[in-house]
């Protein structure tokens, strides 16, 4: 049996079933004109996926149902497979609200299929993810729960959808996203469906955000499933951006077809782009007549750039903003932000502002000006020293008075407080005002290393409408700088002097870049230490770090340069002091700042924001950590 499949890798706009349905209807007509026989859309393509508690709105659910009926009505002489919320108005979910399912609908000849061997004329997601950005069990009822409610075994409900097509019986295994990511689940949906027999094609409709390396893992899993079942598998993912308030996710599509031997025989070639591809698939031979192609790498800096560029373009458009103001210091983070936003929005829509104090060197001031000239942006220099001095005098020269007994106290501004006054003056006063006058917003240029330990000023340089670089470690920011120069712009827009400069906040004379005095974070080591706190699936604590240090395998386990630890620290006491300092900041002031930080664009396995749930519970070291510490220090 040969069948033409339309792979509809559509852009899904979260919370806009009206726009999404328009897109689907247009793609259906295009697919029809190209003689498609099966049209496949992504998971939740009508309502969108990351909607927060919008799922609690009855009127929204009814709208989604109504738009779904429009799609079903277009299925004459076609098989249309799409994702939508399914509502059983006669039942409630675990939250006491009307019951909702994350569902896959299969329409043919203006009717829904699958009700002959299943409680509903659609298929229900079996495995509901509740990790990272996902919290589906908050809103949806799973097939596992339905089986328990009906007092049936789950495998009895794991049924293919059978239909008569061109005089032949066609069996479709229709599953949703996580139902193929069952490596860590007891339930294996594809295996259970395949055991029923007669399955000619598995179809996975997904809404799967981009993460570095994720496609490579998916290809390993899905290839094995197709090979072990001996059935080809079609994977359809959406493009666009969606968010959960604190974290912005890009969706790269990367829709793929695997033949019955697990080989990739087709993938949509342009990530982050809506497309409709028609693929002829011979189900009689499981697609083995097609040429085998290689998967597309998704772990290098080019993938990071594509995701960030896409996020900036889509997010600014979604909130109605097309102009941004960026505070440029002459440092690497603000320079990369400037190059990123300028490419995404155009130089006429970007204003760069240098705000020097008496601590800023001519070196960084000159580099900021060269950067602005290279990018062709608007540029302004607004010194802050006069205002900072005024603020300090105003506080120190005006004692606070307790009115009851006229007792006075004189407040003293320490050097550390003065540093924060500079940062807040730049962002909360100048950048906010300039952005308003320019008709736009201002950015947060923080990287992930700074976010981890709170090396930023609350309401100062941590402020902004979006933290585009906040899921990139410092070494990735440098990689991105080189990539922007070499591949995006094709020439040096970020001056080499900025790349060569020691990273420094320049908030005091002790942070003089001309004297090589910079940040307290030693990025070649701390980038990897901090990463171990948040990104591994089994997260690392100081107990693990101390054990690896004692065993001589620390660099190997966290991924930094071999021998680096002994170069940095004079001995165990200094190493432990450093570890405790940053762990305390990570769980203390850094955490307090993170929960007030702007939304972060996610590219890694765990981004700050709603991707990483945090509670302000204070700092904790395990019992075994203190034992290891005592042993190590005693043996010195």
mmCIF file of N, CA and C in Angstrom, residues 401-507:
data_model
loop_
_atom_site.group_PDB
_atom_site.id
_atom_site.type_symbol
_atom_site.label_atom_id
_atom_site.label_comp_id
_atom_site.label_asym_id
_atom_site.label_seq_id
_atom_site.Cartn_x
_atom_site.Cartn_y
_atom_site.Cartn_z
ATOM 1 N N UNK A 401 14.939 59.773 61.154
ATOM 2 C CA UNK A 401 14.481 60.200 62.487
ATOM 3 C C UNK A 401 13.330 59.316 62.941
ATOM 4 N N UNK A 402 13.403 58.856 64.217
ATOM 5 C CA UNK A 402 12.264 58.173 64.827
ATOM 6 C C UNK A 402 11.402 59.247 65.469
ATOM 7 N N UNK A 403 10.215 59.449 64.963
ATOM 8 C CA UNK A 403 9.394 60.596 65.342
ATOM 9 C C UNK A 403 8.967 60.556 66.804
ATOM 10 N N UNK A 404 8.852 59.368 67.379
ATOM 11 C CA UNK A 404 8.364 59.274 68.762
ATOM 12 C C UNK A 404 9.299 59.949 69.759
ATOM 13 N N UNK A 405 10.631 59.794 69.566
ATOM 14 C CA UNK A 405 11.568 60.377 70.538
ATOM 15 C C UNK A 405 12.673 61.196 69.879
ATOM 16 N N UNK A 406 12.521 61.442 68.600
ATOM 17 C CA UNK A 406 13.464 62.277 67.823
ATOM 18 C C UNK A 406 14.873 61.672 67.741
ATOM 19 N N UNK A 407 14.969 60.356 67.920
ATOM 20 C CA UNK A 407 16.269 59.692 67.789
ATOM 21 C C UNK A 407 16.658 59.629 66.308
ATOM 22 N N UNK A 408 17.944 59.902 66.041
ATOM 23 C CA UNK A 408 18.417 59.944 64.668
ATOM 24 C C UNK A 408 19.474 58.869 64.417
ATOM 25 N N UNK A 409 19.479 58.375 63.202
ATOM 26 C CA UNK A 409 20.558 57.487 62.769
ATOM 27 C C UNK A 409 21.081 57.989 61.431
ATOM 28 N N UNK A 410 22.385 57.903 61.262
ATOM 29 C CA UNK A 410 23.019 58.297 60.010
ATOM 30 C C UNK A 410 23.388 57.047 59.213
ATOM 31 N N UNK A 411 22.857 56.958 58.017
ATOM 32 C CA UNK A 411 23.138 55.815 57.156
ATOM 33 C C UNK A 411 24.458 56.019 56.423
ATOM 34 N N UNK A 412 25.223 54.968 56.319
ATOM 35 C CA UNK A 412 26.522 55.024 55.660
ATOM 36 C C UNK A 412 26.503 54.128 54.424
ATOM 37 N N UNK A 413 26.912 54.673 53.296
ATOM 38 C CA UNK A 413 26.960 53.908 52.048
ATOM 39 C C UNK A 413 28.331 53.253 51.927
ATOM 40 N N UNK A 414 28.352 51.937 52.015
ATOM 41 C CA UNK A 414 29.609 51.193 51.885
ATOM 42 C C UNK A 414 30.003 51.107 50.409
ATOM 43 N N UNK A 415 31.260 50.743 50.133
ATOM 44 C CA UNK A 415 31.668 50.563 48.728
ATOM 45 C C UNK A 415 30.799 49.555 47.983
ATOM 46 N N UNK A 416 30.384 48.492 48.685
ATOM 47 C CA UNK A 416 29.533 47.489 48.043
ATOM 48 C C UNK A 416 28.170 48.076 47.674
ATOM 49 N N UNK A 417 27.592 48.858 48.596
ATOM 50 C CA UNK A 417 26.304 49.496 48.315
ATOM 51 C C UNK A 417 26.445 50.475 47.151
ATOM 52 N N UNK A 418 27.564 51.173 47.096
ATOM 53 C CA UNK A 418 27.808 52.128 46.014
ATOM 54 C C UNK A 418 27.853 51.422 44.658
ATOM 55 N N UNK A 419 28.389 50.198 44.646
ATOM 56 C CA UNK A 419 28.401 49.424 43.402
ATOM 57 C C UNK A 419 26.972 49.146 42.932
ATOM 58 N N UNK A 420 26.119 48.756 43.862
ATOM 59 C CA UNK A 420 24.732 48.456 43.504
ATOM 60 C C UNK A 420 23.965 49.702 43.079
ATOM 61 N N UNK A 421 24.296 50.831 43.679
ATOM 62 C CA UNK A 421 23.646 52.090 43.272
ATOM 63 C C UNK A 421 23.949 52.381 41.807
ATOM 64 N N UNK A 422 25.187 52.123 41.393
ATOM 65 C CA UNK A 422 25.544 52.330 39.987
ATOM 66 C C UNK A 422 24.705 51.446 39.066
ATOM 67 N N UNK A 423 24.624 50.168 39.420
ATOM 68 C CA UNK A 423 23.889 49.232 38.559
ATOM 69 C C UNK A 423 22.415 49.594 38.482
ATOM 70 N N UNK A 424 21.836 49.986 39.611
ATOM 71 C CA UNK A 424 20.408 50.329 39.605
ATOM 72 C C UNK A 424 20.164 51.644 38.875
ATOM 73 N N UNK A 425 21.086 52.563 39.010
ATOM 74 C CA UNK A 425 20.911 53.837 38.314
ATOM 75 C C UNK A 425 20.916 53.623 36.805
ATOM 76 N N UNK A 426 21.772 52.737 36.363
ATOM 77 C CA UNK A 426 21.840 52.469 34.928
ATOM 78 C C UNK A 426 20.542 51.865 34.403
ATOM 79 N N UNK A 427 20.017 50.890 35.112
ATOM 80 C CA UNK A 427 18.851 50.170 34.588
ATOM 81 C C UNK A 427 17.528 50.797 34.996
ATOM 82 N N UNK A 428 17.313 50.943 36.311
ATOM 83 C CA UNK A 428 16.009 51.390 36.797
ATOM 84 C C UNK A 428 15.716 52.836 36.420
ATOM 85 N N UNK A 429 16.754 53.648 36.290
ATOM 86 C CA UNK A 429 16.522 55.053 35.920
ATOM 87 C C UNK A 429 16.761 55.293 34.431
ATOM 88 N N UNK A 430 18.014 55.125 34.000
ATOM 89 C CA UNK A 430 18.360 55.537 32.642
ATOM 90 C C UNK A 430 17.767 54.640 31.561
ATOM 91 N N UNK A 431 18.070 53.345 31.626
ATOM 92 C CA UNK A 431 17.612 52.463 30.547
ATOM 93 C C UNK A 431 16.092 52.421 30.458
ATOM 94 N N UNK A 432 15.425 52.416 31.612
ATOM 95 C CA UNK A 432 13.963 52.398 31.600
ATOM 96 C C UNK A 432 13.412 53.651 30.938
ATOM 97 N N UNK A 433 13.999 54.801 31.248
ATOM 98 C CA UNK A 433 13.518 56.052 30.670
ATOM 99 C C UNK A 433 13.843 56.145 29.182
ATOM 100 N N UNK A 434 15.059 55.750 28.808
ATOM 101 C CA UNK A 434 15.450 55.789 27.394
ATOM 102 C C UNK A 434 14.568 54.847 26.576
ATOM 103 N N UNK A 435 14.314 53.655 27.115
ATOM 104 C CA UNK A 435 13.471 52.690 26.404
ATOM 105 C C UNK A 435 12.072 53.251 26.181
ATOM 106 N N UNK A 436 11.517 53.891 27.194
ATOM 107 C CA UNK A 436 10.179 54.473 27.051
ATOM 108 C C UNK A 436 10.174 55.566 25.983
ATOM 109 N N UNK A 437 11.215 56.400 26.000
ATOM 110 C CA UNK A 437 11.297 57.475 25.010
ATOM 111 C C UNK A 437 11.521 56.942 23.598
ATOM 112 N N UNK A 438 12.242 55.831 23.499
ATOM 113 C CA UNK A 438 12.535 55.196 22.206
ATOM 114 C C UNK A 438 11.343 54.389 21.696
ATOM 115 N N UNK A 439 10.381 54.151 22.573
ATOM 116 C CA UNK A 439 9.201 53.377 22.192
ATOM 117 C C UNK A 439 9.408 51.882 22.248
ATOM 118 N N UNK A 440 10.258 51.461 23.190
ATOM 119 C CA UNK A 440 10.541 50.033 23.276
ATOM 120 C C UNK A 440 10.766 49.568 24.696
ATOM 121 N N UNK A 441 11.651 48.593 24.838
ATOM 122 C CA UNK A 441 11.963 47.984 26.133
ATOM 123 C C UNK A 441 13.479 47.866 26.231
ATOM 124 N N UNK A 442 13.975 47.552 27.439
ATOM 125 C CA UNK A 442 15.416 47.326 27.560
ATOM 126 C C UNK A 442 15.687 45.887 27.982
ATOM 127 N N UNK A 443 16.878 45.421 27.656
ATOM 128 C CA UNK A 443 17.205 44.012 27.811
ATOM 129 C C UNK A 443 17.930 43.731 29.123
ATOM 130 N N UNK A 444 17.883 42.463 29.515
ATOM 131 C CA UNK A 444 18.750 41.940 30.566
ATOM 132 C C UNK A 444 19.832 41.125 29.868
ATOM 133 N N UNK A 445 21.092 41.430 30.134
ATOM 134 C CA UNK A 445 22.208 40.786 29.430
ATOM 135 C C UNK A 445 22.877 39.688 30.248
ATOM 136 N N UNK A 446 22.269 39.265 31.347
ATOM 137 C CA UNK A 446 22.901 38.295 32.243
ATOM 138 C C UNK A 446 23.100 36.949 31.576
ATOM 139 N N UNK A 447 24.186 36.269 31.927
ATOM 140 C CA UNK A 447 24.408 34.891 31.479
ATOM 141 C C UNK A 447 24.046 33.930 32.608
ATOM 142 N N UNK A 448 24.135 32.641 32.325
ATOM 143 C CA UNK A 448 23.673 31.633 33.283
ATOM 144 C C UNK A 448 24.595 31.540 34.498
ATOM 145 N N UNK A 449 25.881 31.783 34.290
ATOM 146 C CA UNK A 449 26.818 31.744 35.424
ATOM 147 C C UNK A 449 26.447 32.804 36.445
ATOM 148 N N UNK A 450 26.150 34.009 35.966
ATOM 149 C CA UNK A 450 25.763 35.097 36.862
ATOM 150 C C UNK A 450 24.433 34.807 37.535
ATOM 151 N N UNK A 451 23.479 34.280 36.779
ATOM 152 C CA UNK A 451 22.170 33.941 37.342
ATOM 153 C C UNK A 451 22.290 32.903 38.457
ATOM 154 N N UNK A 452 23.221 31.971 38.284
ATOM 155 C CA UNK A 452 23.339 30.866 39.233
ATOM 156 C C UNK A 452 23.681 31.357 40.636
ATOM 157 N N UNK A 453 24.582 32.312 40.720
ATOM 158 C CA UNK A 453 25.041 32.747 42.045
ATOM 159 C C UNK A 453 24.652 34.183 42.367
ATOM 160 N N UNK A 454 23.762 34.754 41.545
ATOM 161 C CA UNK A 454 23.279 36.102 41.839
ATOM 162 C C UNK A 454 24.316 37.174 41.644
ATOM 163 N N UNK A 455 25.256 36.966 40.706
ATOM 164 C CA UNK A 455 26.268 37.986 40.448
ATOM 165 C C UNK A 455 25.659 39.046 39.529
ATOM 166 N N UNK A 456 24.740 39.762 40.092
ATOM 167 C CA UNK A 456 24.020 40.832 39.398
ATOM 168 C C UNK A 456 23.276 41.627 40.460
ATOM 169 N N UNK A 457 22.778 42.767 40.079
ATOM 170 C CA UNK A 457 22.088 43.635 41.028
ATOM 171 C C UNK A 457 20.590 43.586 40.791
ATOM 172 N N UNK A 458 19.855 43.243 41.842
ATOM 173 C CA UNK A 458 18.394 43.209 41.750
ATOM 174 C C UNK A 458 17.879 44.612 41.432
ATOM 175 N N UNK A 459 16.983 44.691 40.460
ATOM 176 C CA UNK A 459 16.435 45.954 39.947
ATOM 177 C C UNK A 459 17.505 46.790 39.233
ATOM 178 N N UNK A 460 18.660 46.164 39.023
ATOM 179 C CA UNK A 460 19.733 46.824 38.288
ATOM 180 C C UNK A 460 20.003 46.077 36.999
ATOM 181 N N UNK A 461 21.215 45.512 36.871
ATOM 182 C CA UNK A 461 21.549 44.833 35.626
ATOM 183 C C UNK A 461 20.817 43.507 35.461
ATOM 184 N N UNK A 462 20.067 43.078 36.483
ATOM 185 C CA UNK A 462 19.230 41.886 36.296
ATOM 186 C C UNK A 462 17.840 42.248 35.785
ATOM 187 N N UNK A 463 17.543 43.531 35.672
ATOM 188 C CA UNK A 463 16.238 43.959 35.169
ATOM 189 C C UNK A 463 16.205 43.862 33.649
ATOM 190 N N UNK A 464 15.019 43.962 33.089
ATOM 191 C CA UNK A 464 14.852 43.923 31.640
ATOM 192 C C UNK A 464 13.631 43.113 31.257
ATOM 193 N N UNK A 465 13.247 43.181 29.985
ATOM 194 C CA UNK A 465 12.035 42.490 29.552
ATOM 195 C C UNK A 465 12.297 41.038 29.198
ATOM 196 N N UNK A 466 13.545 40.698 28.864
ATOM 197 C CA UNK A 466 13.886 39.339 28.451
ATOM 198 C C UNK A 466 15.367 39.111 28.711
ATOM 199 N N UNK A 467 15.692 37.924 29.224
ATOM 200 C CA UNK A 467 17.089 37.536 29.436
ATOM 201 C C UNK A 467 17.450 36.494 28.386
ATOM 202 N N UNK A 468 17.832 36.962 27.209
ATOM 203 C CA UNK A 468 18.044 36.063 26.072
ATOM 204 C C UNK A 468 19.258 35.159 26.254
ATOM 205 N N UNK A 469 20.257 35.612 27.026
ATOM 206 C CA UNK A 469 21.494 34.839 27.191
ATOM 207 C C UNK A 469 21.539 34.065 28.504
ATOM 208 N N UNK A 470 20.472 34.088 29.277
ATOM 209 C CA UNK A 470 20.528 33.576 30.649
ATOM 210 C C UNK A 470 20.488 32.064 30.753
ATOM 211 N N UNK A 471 20.453 31.357 29.630
ATOM 212 C CA UNK A 471 20.609 29.903 29.671
ATOM 213 C C UNK A 471 21.926 29.491 29.015
ATOM 214 N N UNK A 472 22.836 30.459 28.853
ATOM 215 C CA UNK A 472 24.156 30.203 28.281
ATOM 216 C C UNK A 472 25.233 30.443 29.341
ATOM 217 N N UNK A 473 26.093 29.454 29.517
ATOM 218 C CA UNK A 473 27.242 29.646 30.386
ATOM 219 C C UNK A 473 28.213 30.610 29.713
ATOM 220 N N UNK A 474 29.123 31.156 30.492
ATOM 221 C CA UNK A 474 30.008 32.198 29.970
ATOM 222 C C UNK A 474 30.800 31.713 28.751
ATOM 223 N N UNK A 475 31.284 30.466 28.783
ATOM 224 C CA UNK A 475 32.063 29.981 27.644
ATOM 225 C C UNK A 475 31.198 29.862 26.392
ATOM 226 N N UNK A 476 29.886 29.646 26.565
ATOM 227 C CA UNK A 476 28.993 29.608 25.407
ATOM 228 C C UNK A 476 28.747 31.012 24.856
ATOM 229 N N UNK A 477 28.772 32.014 25.735
ATOM 230 C CA UNK A 477 28.638 33.399 25.270
ATOM 231 C C UNK A 477 29.814 33.753 24.363
ATOM 232 N N UNK A 478 31.011 33.345 24.760
ATOM 233 C CA UNK A 478 32.182 33.595 23.912
ATOM 234 C C UNK A 478 32.074 32.841 22.581
ATOM 235 N N UNK A 479 31.621 31.590 22.637
ATOM 236 C CA UNK A 479 31.418 30.825 21.397
ATOM 237 C C UNK A 479 30.437 31.543 20.473
ATOM 238 N N UNK A 480 29.376 32.071 21.072
ATOM 239 C CA UNK A 480 28.370 32.766 20.283
ATOM 240 C C UNK A 480 28.942 34.044 19.665
ATOM 241 N N UNK A 481 29.820 34.715 20.384
ATOM 242 C CA UNK A 481 30.458 35.921 19.836
ATOM 243 C C UNK A 481 31.241 35.587 18.575
ATOM 244 N N UNK A 482 32.045 34.532 18.631
ATOM 245 C CA UNK A 482 32.807 34.113 17.456
ATOM 246 C C UNK A 482 31.878 33.717 16.309
ATOM 247 N N UNK A 483 30.795 33.006 16.656
ATOM 248 C CA UNK A 483 29.858 32.554 15.616
ATOM 249 C C UNK A 483 29.167 33.742 14.950
ATOM 250 N N UNK A 484 28.772 34.717 15.743
ATOM 251 C CA UNK A 484 28.128 35.912 15.186
ATOM 252 C C UNK A 484 29.065 36.634 14.222
ATOM 253 N N UNK A 485 30.303 36.792 14.623
ATOM 254 C CA UNK A 485 31.263 37.464 13.743
ATOM 255 C C UNK A 485 31.509 36.687 12.456
ATOM 256 N N UNK A 486 31.763 35.394 12.591
ATOM 257 C CA UNK A 486 32.218 34.618 11.442
ATOM 258 C C UNK A 486 31.092 34.197 10.509
ATOM 259 N N UNK A 487 29.964 33.779 11.071
ATOM 260 C CA UNK A 487 28.933 33.151 10.237
ATOM 261 C C UNK A 487 27.671 33.995 10.064
ATOM 262 N N UNK A 488 27.294 34.762 11.067
ATOM 263 C CA UNK A 488 26.058 35.528 10.967
ATOM 264 C C UNK A 488 26.302 36.844 10.223
ATOM 265 N N UNK A 489 27.309 37.578 10.657
ATOM 266 C CA UNK A 489 27.616 38.862 10.009
ATOM 267 C C UNK A 489 28.665 38.721 8.913
ATOM 268 N N UNK A 490 29.511 37.720 9.028
ATOM 269 C CA UNK A 490 30.540 37.512 8.019
ATOM 270 C C UNK A 490 31.735 38.428 8.163
ATOM 271 N N UNK A 491 31.786 39.223 9.228
ATOM 272 C CA UNK A 491 32.940 40.068 9.513
ATOM 273 C C UNK A 491 32.891 40.442 10.995
ATOM 274 N N UNK A 492 33.921 41.114 11.466
ATOM 275 C CA UNK A 492 34.031 41.398 12.891
ATOM 276 C C UNK A 492 33.137 42.569 13.296
ATOM 277 N N UNK A 493 32.005 42.258 13.899
ATOM 278 C CA UNK A 493 31.156 43.310 14.462
ATOM 279 C C UNK A 493 31.398 43.441 15.968
ATOM 280 N N UNK A 494 31.618 42.309 16.631
ATOM 281 C CA UNK A 494 32.021 42.343 18.042
ATOM 282 C C UNK A 494 33.538 42.470 18.049
ATOM 283 N N UNK A 495 34.087 43.609 18.468
ATOM 284 C CA UNK A 495 35.534 43.809 18.394
ATOM 285 C C UNK A 495 36.314 42.711 19.123
ATOM 286 N N UNK A 496 37.420 42.319 18.538
ATOM 287 C CA UNK A 496 38.263 41.316 19.178
ATOM 288 C C UNK A 496 38.722 41.783 20.544
ATOM 289 N N UNK A 497 38.838 43.101 20.694
ATOM 290 C CA UNK A 497 39.224 43.646 21.994
ATOM 291 C C UNK A 497 38.241 43.291 23.091
ATOM 292 N N UNK A 498 36.950 43.242 22.766
ATOM 293 C CA UNK A 498 35.938 42.840 23.747
ATOM 294 C C UNK A 498 36.099 41.372 24.095
ATOM 295 N N UNK A 499 36.360 40.554 23.085
ATOM 296 C CA UNK A 499 36.526 39.120 23.312
ATOM 297 C C UNK A 499 37.759 38.844 24.165
ATOM 298 N N UNK A 500 38.811 39.632 23.959
ATOM 299 C CA UNK A 500 40.064 39.420 24.694
ATOM 300 C C UNK A 500 40.038 39.985 26.105
ATOM 301 N N UNK A 501 39.116 40.897 26.373
ATOM 302 C CA UNK A 501 39.090 41.626 27.634
ATOM 303 C C UNK A 501 38.728 40.718 28.810
ATOM 304 N N UNK A 502 39.357 40.945 29.947
ATOM 305 C CA UNK A 502 38.985 40.211 31.157
ATOM 306 C C UNK A 502 37.560 40.609 31.546
ATOM 307 N N UNK A 503 36.671 39.650 31.836
ATOM 308 C CA UNK A 503 35.305 40.002 32.233
ATOM 309 C C UNK A 503 35.302 40.782 33.547
ATOM 310 N N UNK A 504 34.619 41.917 33.541
ATOM 311 C CA UNK A 504 34.605 42.747 34.751
ATOM 312 C C UNK A 504 33.368 43.626 34.774
ATOM 313 N N UNK A 505 32.817 43.827 35.974
ATOM 314 C CA UNK A 505 31.672 44.720 36.131
ATOM 315 C C UNK A 505 32.081 46.184 36.153
ATOM 316 N N UNK A 506 33.353 46.460 36.396
ATOM 317 C CA UNK A 506 33.883 47.828 36.469
ATOM 318 C C UNK A 506 33.050 48.721 37.404
ATOM 319 N N UNK A 507 32.797 48.226 38.608
ATOM 320 C CA UNK A 507 32.028 48.994 39.586
ATOM 321 C C UNK A 507 32.900 49.568 40.696
#
